[in-house]
Amino acid sequence: MPKLITAQQAASMLLRAGFVHIRSKGSHRIYVKSNRRVVIPFHAGKTLHPKIVKQVLAALE
């Protein structure tokens, strides 16, 4: 199981990897790089669900 991280940590990892924050809808932030899109539910101070963490890590590879 991946380590639990916050939405802010995931966002900074994506930005460092070259993803661009293109838009937000409600509490969800959408990041894009080439044809890959990652949606992160952004709730301050809460950890992301392991499934979301796994998707973020897969996008970074």
MMTF fields as JSON, N, C-alpha, C and O atoms, coordinates in Angstrom:
{
  "mmtfVersion": "1.0.0",
  "mmtfProducer": "UNKNOWN",
  "numBonds": 243,
  "numAtoms": 244,
  "numGroups": 61,
  "numChains": 1,
  "numModels": 1,
  "chainsPerModel": [1],
  "groupsPerChain": [61],
  "chainIdList": ["A"],
  "bondAtomList": [4, 2, 8, 6, 12, 10, 16, 14, 20, 18, 24, 22, 28, 26, 32, 30, 36, 34, 40, 38, 44, 42, 48, 46, 52, 50, 56, 54, 60, 58, 64, 62, 68, 66, 72, 70, 76, 74, 80, 78, 84, 82, 88, 86, 92, 90, 96, 94, 100, 98, 104, 102, 108, 106, 112, 110, 116, 114, 120, 118, 124, 122, 128, 126, 132, 130, 136, 134, 140, 138, 144, 142, 148, 146, 152, 150, 156, 154, 160, 158, 164, 162, 168, 166, 172, 170, 176, 174, 180, 178, 184, 182, 188, 186, 192, 190, 196, 194, 200, 198, 204, 202, 208, 206, 212, 210, 216, 214, 220, 218, 224, 222, 228, 226, 232, 230, 236, 234, 240, 238],
  "bondOrderList": [1, 1, 1, 1, 1, 1, 1, 1, 1, 1, 1, 1, 1, 1, 1, 1, 1, 1, 1, 1, 1, 1, 1, 1, 1, 1, 1, 1, 1, 1, 1, 1, 1, 1, 1, 1, 1, 1, 1, 1, 1, 1, 1, 1, 1, 1, 1, 1, 1, 1, 1, 1, 1, 1, 1, 1, 1, 1, 1, 1],
  "groupList": [{"groupName": "MET", "atomNameList": ["N", "CA", "C", "O"], "elementList": ["N", "C", "C", "O"], "formalChargeList": [0, 0, 0, 0], "bondAtomList": [1, 0, 2, 1, 3, 2], "bondOrderList": [1, 1, 2], "singleLetterCode": "M", "chemCompType": "L-PEPTIDE LINKING"}, {"groupName": "PRO", "atomNameList": ["N", "CA", "C", "O"], "elementList": ["N", "C", "C", "O"], "formalChargeList": [0, 0, 0, 0], "bondAtomList": [1, 0, 2, 1, 3, 2], "bondOrderList": [1, 1, 2], "singleLetterCode": "P", "chemCompType": "L-PEPTIDE LINKING"}, {"groupName": "LYS", "atomNameList": ["N", "CA", "C", "O"], "elementList": ["N", "C", "C", "O"], "formalChargeList": [0, 0, 0, 0], "bondAtomList": [1, 0, 2, 1, 3, 2], "bondOrderList": [1, 1, 2], "singleLetterCode": "K", "chemCompType": "L-PEPTIDE LINKING"}, {"groupName": "LEU", "atomNameList": ["N", "CA", "C", "O"], "elementList": ["N", "C", "C", "O"], "formalChargeList": [0, 0, 0, 0], "bondAtomList": [1, 0, 2, 1, 3, 2], "bondOrderList": [1, 1, 2], "singleLetterCode": "L", "chemCompType": "L-PEPTIDE LINKING"}, {"groupName": "ILE", "atomNameList": ["N", "CA", "C", "O"], "elementList": ["N", "C", "C", "O"], "formalChargeList": [0, 0, 0, 0], "bondAtomList": [1, 0, 2, 1, 3, 2], "bondOrderList": [1, 1, 2], "singleLetterCode": "I", "chemCompType": "L-PEPTIDE LINKING"}, {"groupName": "THR", "atomNameList": ["N", "CA", "C", "O"], "elementList": ["N", "C", "C", "O"], "formalChargeList": [0, 0, 0, 0], "bondAtomList": [1, 0, 2, 1, 3, 2], "bondOrderList": [1, 1, 2], "singleLetterCode": "T", "chemCompType": "L-PEPTIDE LINKING"}, {"groupName": "ALA", "atomNameList": ["N", "CA", "C", "O"], "elementList": ["N", "C", "C", "O"], "formalChargeList": [0, 0, 0, 0], "bondAtomList": [1, 0, 2, 1, 3, 2], "bondOrderList": [1, 1, 2], "singleLetterCode": "A", "chemCompType": "L-PEPTIDE LINKING"}, {"groupName": "GLN", "atomNameList": ["N", "CA", "C", "O"], "elementList": ["N", "C", "C", "O"], "formalChargeList": [0, 0, 0, 0], "bondAtomList": [1, 0, 2, 1, 3, 2], "bondOrderList": [1, 1, 2], "singleLetterCode": "Q", "chemCompType": "L-PEPTIDE LINKING"}, {"groupName": "SER", "atomNameList": ["N", "CA", "C", "O"], "elementList": ["N", "C", "C", "O"], "formalChargeList": [0, 0, 0, 0], "bondAtomList": [1, 0, 2, 1, 3, 2], "bondOrderList": [1, 1, 2], "singleLetterCode": "S", "chemCompType": "L-PEPTIDE LINKING"}, {"groupName": "ARG", "atomNameList": ["N", "CA", "C", "O"], "elementList": ["N", "C", "C", "O"], "formalChargeList": [0, 0, 0, 0], "bondAtomList": [1, 0, 2, 1, 3, 2], "bondOrderList": [1, 1, 2], "singleLetterCode": "R", "chemCompType": "L-PEPTIDE LINKING"}, {"groupName": "GLY", "atomNameList": ["N", "CA", "C", "O"], "elementList": ["N", "C", "C", "O"], "formalChargeList": [0, 0, 0, 0], "bondAtomList": [1, 0, 2, 1, 3, 2], "bondOrderList": [1, 1, 2], "singleLetterCode": "G", "chemCompType": "PEPTIDE LINKING"}, {"groupName": "PHE", "atomNameList": ["N", "CA", "C", "O"], "elementList": ["N", "C", "C", "O"], "formalChargeList": [0, 0, 0, 0], "bondAtomList": [1, 0, 2, 1, 3, 2], "bondOrderList": [1, 1, 2], "singleLetterCode": "F", "chemCompType": "L-PEPTIDE LINKING"}, {"groupName": "VAL", "atomNameList": ["N", "CA", "C", "O"], "elementList": ["N", "C", "C", "O"], "formalChargeList": [0, 0, 0, 0], "bondAtomList": [1, 0, 2, 1, 3, 2], "bondOrderList": [1, 1, 2], "singleLetterCode": "V", "chemCompType": "L-PEPTIDE LINKING"}, {"groupName": "HIS", "atomNameList": ["N", "CA", "C", "O"], "elementList": ["N", "C", "C", "O"], "formalChargeList": [0, 0, 0, 0], "bondAtomList": [1, 0, 2, 1, 3, 2], "bondOrderList": [1, 1, 2], "singleLetterCode": "H", "chemCompType": "L-PEPTIDE LINKING"}, {"groupName": "TYR", "atomNameList": ["N", "CA", "C", "O"], "elementList": ["N", "C", "C", "O"], "formalChargeList": [0, 0, 0, 0], "bondAtomList": [1, 0, 2, 1, 3, 2], "bondOrderList": [1, 1, 2], "singleLetterCode": "Y", "chemCompType": "L-PEPTIDE LINKING"}, {"groupName": "ASN", "atomNameList": ["N", "CA", "C", "O"], "elementList": ["N", "C", "C", "O"], "formalChargeList": [0, 0, 0, 0], "bondAtomList": [1, 0, 2, 1, 3, 2], "bondOrderList": [1, 1, 2], "singleLetterCode": "N", "chemCompType": "L-PEPTIDE LINKING"}, {"groupName": "GLU", "atomNameList": ["N", "CA", "C", "O"], "elementList": ["N", "C", "C", "O"], "formalChargeList": [0, 0, 0, 0], "bondAtomList": [1, 0, 2, 1, 3, 2], "bondOrderList": [1, 1, 2], "singleLetterCode": "E", "chemCompType": "L-PEPTIDE LINKING"}],
  "groupTypeList": [0, 1, 2, 3, 4, 5, 6, 7, 7, 6, 6, 8, 0, 3, 3, 9, 6, 10, 11, 12, 13, 4, 9, 8, 2, 10, 8, 13, 9, 4, 14, 12, 2, 8, 15, 9, 9, 12, 12, 4, 1, 11, 13, 6, 10, 2, 5, 3, 13, 1, 2, 4, 12, 2, 7, 12, 3, 6, 6, 3, 16],
  "groupIdList": [1, 2, 3, 4, 5, 6, 7, 8, 9, 10, 11, 12, 13, 14, 15, 16, 17, 18, 19, 20, 21, 22, 23, 24, 25, 26, 27, 28, 29, 30, 31, 32, 33, 34, 35, 36, 37, 38, 39, 40, 41, 42, 43, 44, 45, 46, 47, 48, 49, 50, 51, 52, 53, 54, 55, 56, 57, 58, 59, 60, 61],
  "secStructList": [7, 7, 7, 7, 7, 5, 2, 2, 2, 2, 2, 2, 2, 2, 2, 2, 6, 6, 7, 3, 3, 3, 3, 3, 3, 6, 6, 3, 3, 3, 3, 3, 3, 6, 6, 3, 3, 3, 3, 3, 3, 7, 7, 6, 6, 7, 5, 7, 7, 2, 2, 2, 2, 2, 2, 2, 2, 2, 2, 2, 7],
  "xCoordList": [0.846, 0.0, 0.893, 1.868, 0.562, 1.375, 1.248, 0.252, 2.281, 2.269, 1.177, 0.987, 0.466, -0.586, 0.032, 0.935, -0.465, 0.025, -1.168, -2.3, -0.904, -1.971, -2.089, -1.219, -3.169, -3.385, -2.309, -1.87, -1.882, -0.84, 0.472, 1.16, 0.822, 2.046, 1.942, 2.899, 0.782, 0.578, 0.661, 1.251, 0.074, 0.101, 1.528, 1.906, 2.316, 3.694, 4.52, 5.393, 4.261, 4.956, 4.617, 5.498, 3.336, 2.911, 3.517, 3.973, 3.523, 4.077, 5.573, 6.066, 6.299, 7.736, 7.988, 9.024, 7.039, 7.193, 6.768, 6.837, 6.329, 5.976, 4.494, 4.104, 3.662, 2.22, 1.814, 2.487, 0.708, 0.213, -1.203, -2.04, -1.461, -2.81, -3.639, -3.42, -4.606, -5.363, -6.679, -7.124, -7.303, -8.572, -8.955, -8.36, -9.971, -10.535, -12.045, -12.635, -12.655, -14.113, -14.49, -14.274, -15.052, -15.354, -14.057, -13.183, -13.925, -12.709, -11.737, -10.774, -11.979, -11.114, -10.225, -10.696, -8.93, -7.974, -7.507, -7.186, -7.472, -7.111, -5.738, -5.498, -4.843, -3.483, -3.3, -3.797, -2.575, -2.392, -0.935, -0.264, -0.467, 0.846, 0.703, 0.36, 0.962, 0.753, -0.698, -1.606, -0.933, -2.3, -2.731, -3.773, -1.958, -2.257, -2.92, -2.428, -4.043, -4.788, -4.892, -5.146, -4.694, -4.807, -5.728, -5.539, -6.724, -7.661, -7.402, -7.38, -7.206, -6.933, -8.035, -8.272, -8.718, -9.669, -8.884, -8.096, -9.09, -8.251, -9.005, -9.794, -8.77, -9.358, -8.201, -7.444, -8.067, -6.91, -6.763, -7.723, -5.547, -5.233, -5.654, -5.304, -6.388, -6.826, -5.877, -5.322, -5.703, -4.869, -5.704, -6.919, -5.026, -5.704, -5.958, -5.218, -6.997, -7.322, -6.186, -5.628, -5.833, -4.736, -4.903, -3.91, -6.14, -6.38, -5.933, -5.358, -6.192, -5.781, -4.253, -3.646, -3.636, -2.169, -1.558, -0.562, -2.138, -1.646, -1.753, -0.856, -2.847, -3.019, -1.977, -1.442, -1.694, -0.689, 0.683, 1.414, 1.035, 2.334, 2.455, 3.528, 1.361, 1.377, 1.571, 2.255, 0.978, 1.122, 2.546, 3.014, 3.233, 4.596, 5.621, 6.74, 5.26, 6.206, 6.315, 7.064],
  "yCoordList": [-1.176, 0.0, 1.242, 1.302, 2.247, 3.459, 4.276, 4.191, 5.069, 5.952, 7.01, 7.536, 7.319, 8.325, 9.717, 10.032, 10.541, 11.908, 12.853, 12.426, 14.133, 15.134, 15.599, 15.327, 16.299, 16.824, 17.839, 17.896, 18.637, 19.637, 18.969, 19.446, 17.873, 17.143, 16.541, 16.587, 15.98, 15.392, 16.465, 16.24, 17.625, 18.718, 19.187, 19.427, 19.318, 19.775, 18.735, 19.098, 17.452, 16.398, 16.478, 16.35, 16.69, 16.78, 18.004, 17.916, 19.135, 20.359, 20.217, 20.678, 19.582, 19.354, 18.426, 18.523, 17.525, 16.571, 17.164, 16.485, 18.427, 19.067, 19.138, 19.599, 18.7, 18.819, 20.277, 21.028, 20.67, 22.042, 22.011, 21.219, 22.886, 23.011, 23.802, 25.0, 23.128, 23.815, 24.388, 25.432, 23.712, 24.244, 23.562, 22.563, 24.132, 23.557, 23.528, 24.384, 22.548, 22.484, 22.025, 20.871, 22.935, 22.621, 22.419, 23.286, 21.285, 21.005, 20.116, 19.607, 19.926, 19.074, 19.925, 20.844, 19.604, 20.3, 19.345, 18.188, 19.846, 19.021, 19.447, 20.622, 18.466, 18.679, 17.882, 16.762, 18.467, 17.825, 17.927, 18.932, 16.852, 16.832, 15.93, 14.755, 16.471, 15.757, 15.299, 16.128, 13.998, 13.476, 12.863, 12.211, 13.055, 12.46, 13.483, 14.601, 13.099, 13.986, 13.343, 12.145, 14.155, 13.682, 14.638, 15.854, 14.081, 14.876, 14.587, 13.433, 15.666, 15.517, 16.201, 17.395, 15.466, 16.112, 16.882, 16.292, 18.184, 19.049, 19.47, 20.414, 18.778, 19.101, 19.327, 18.404, 20.554, 20.941, 20.052, 19.824, 19.557, 18.788, 17.333, 16.583, 16.907, 15.51, 14.729, 15.267, 13.454, 12.602, 12.052, 11.885, 11.778, 11.234, 9.741, 9.049, 9.272, 7.848, 7.103, 7.624, 5.906, 5.152, 4.962, 4.917, 4.852, 4.699, 5.955, 5.85, 7.13, 8.387, 8.497, 8.921, 8.115, 8.151, 7.244, 7.606, 6.085, 5.142, 5.736, 5.544, 6.458, 7.1, 8.197, 8.346, 8.958, 10.023, 9.417, 9.901, 8.373, 7.726, 7.114, 7.148, 6.557, 5.994, 7.091, 6.88, 8.257, 9.373, 9.909, 10.419, 9.798, 10.314, 9.41, 9.845, 8.181, 7.245, 7.479, 6.779],
  "zCoordList": [0.0, 0.0, 0.0, 0.749, -0.848, -0.884, 0.393, 1.112, 0.658, 1.821, 1.647, 0.55, 2.724, 2.643, 2.603, 3.377, 1.693, 1.554, 1.488, 1.259, 1.689, 1.592, 0.144, -0.684, -0.144, -1.491, -1.848, -2.997, -0.882, -1.139, -1.538, -2.441, -0.876, -1.216, -2.615, -3.388, -2.938, -4.262, -5.34, -6.396, -5.08, -6.051, -6.303, -7.449, -5.257, -5.446, -6.198, -6.986, -5.97, -6.707, -8.194, -9.045, -8.502, -9.898, -10.583, -11.723, -9.898, -10.483, -10.751, -11.781, -9.829, -10.035, -11.222, -11.879, -11.496, -12.597, -13.938, -14.963, -13.941, -15.205, -15.493, -16.566, -14.582, -14.77, -14.576, -13.871, -15.208, -15.118, -14.556, -14.99, -13.579, -13.015, -14.011, -14.192, -14.67, -15.714, -15.217, -15.694, -14.262, -13.765, -12.465, -12.062, -11.818, -10.6, -10.743, -11.401, -10.13, -10.102, -8.705, -8.336, -7.941, -6.553, -5.802, -5.818, -5.145, -4.381, -5.157, -4.584, -6.446, -7.257, -8.156, -8.826, -8.16, -9.017, -10.101, -9.833, -11.329, -12.474, -12.985, -13.262, -13.105, -13.589, -14.871, -14.989, -15.846, -17.142, -17.572, -17.338, -18.21, -18.861, -20.072, -19.938, -21.254, -22.518, -22.583, -22.535, -22.691, -22.741, -21.421, -21.359, -20.374, -19.074, -18.172, -18.024, -17.564, -16.679, -15.305, -15.188, -14.257, -12.881, -12.138, -12.177, -11.463, -10.675, -9.202, -8.775, -8.426, -6.996, -6.2, -6.383, -5.316, -4.407, -3.353, -2.613, -3.278, -2.456, -1.205, -1.245, -0.092, 1.203, 2.165, 2.464, 2.646, 3.462, 4.695, 5.431, 4.904, 6.098, 6.068, 6.98, 5.058, 4.976, 4.075, 3.118, 4.399, 3.554, 2.41, 2.522, 1.316, 0.145, 0.327, 1.026, -0.304, -0.308, -1.016, -1.982, -0.563, -1.19, -2.701, -3.428, -3.18, -4.617, -5.376, -6.459, -4.817, -5.444, -5.425, -6.408, -4.307, -4.201, -5.263, -5.889, -5.465, -6.465, -7.872, -8.693, -8.158, -9.461, -9.676, -10.775, -8.629, -8.726, -8.995, -9.859, -8.269, -8.462, -9.854, -10.456, -10.367, -11.719, -12.76, -13.761, -12.532, -13.471, -13.476, -14.494, -12.356, -12.255, -12.933, -13.207, -13.203, -13.835, -15.32, -16.001]
}
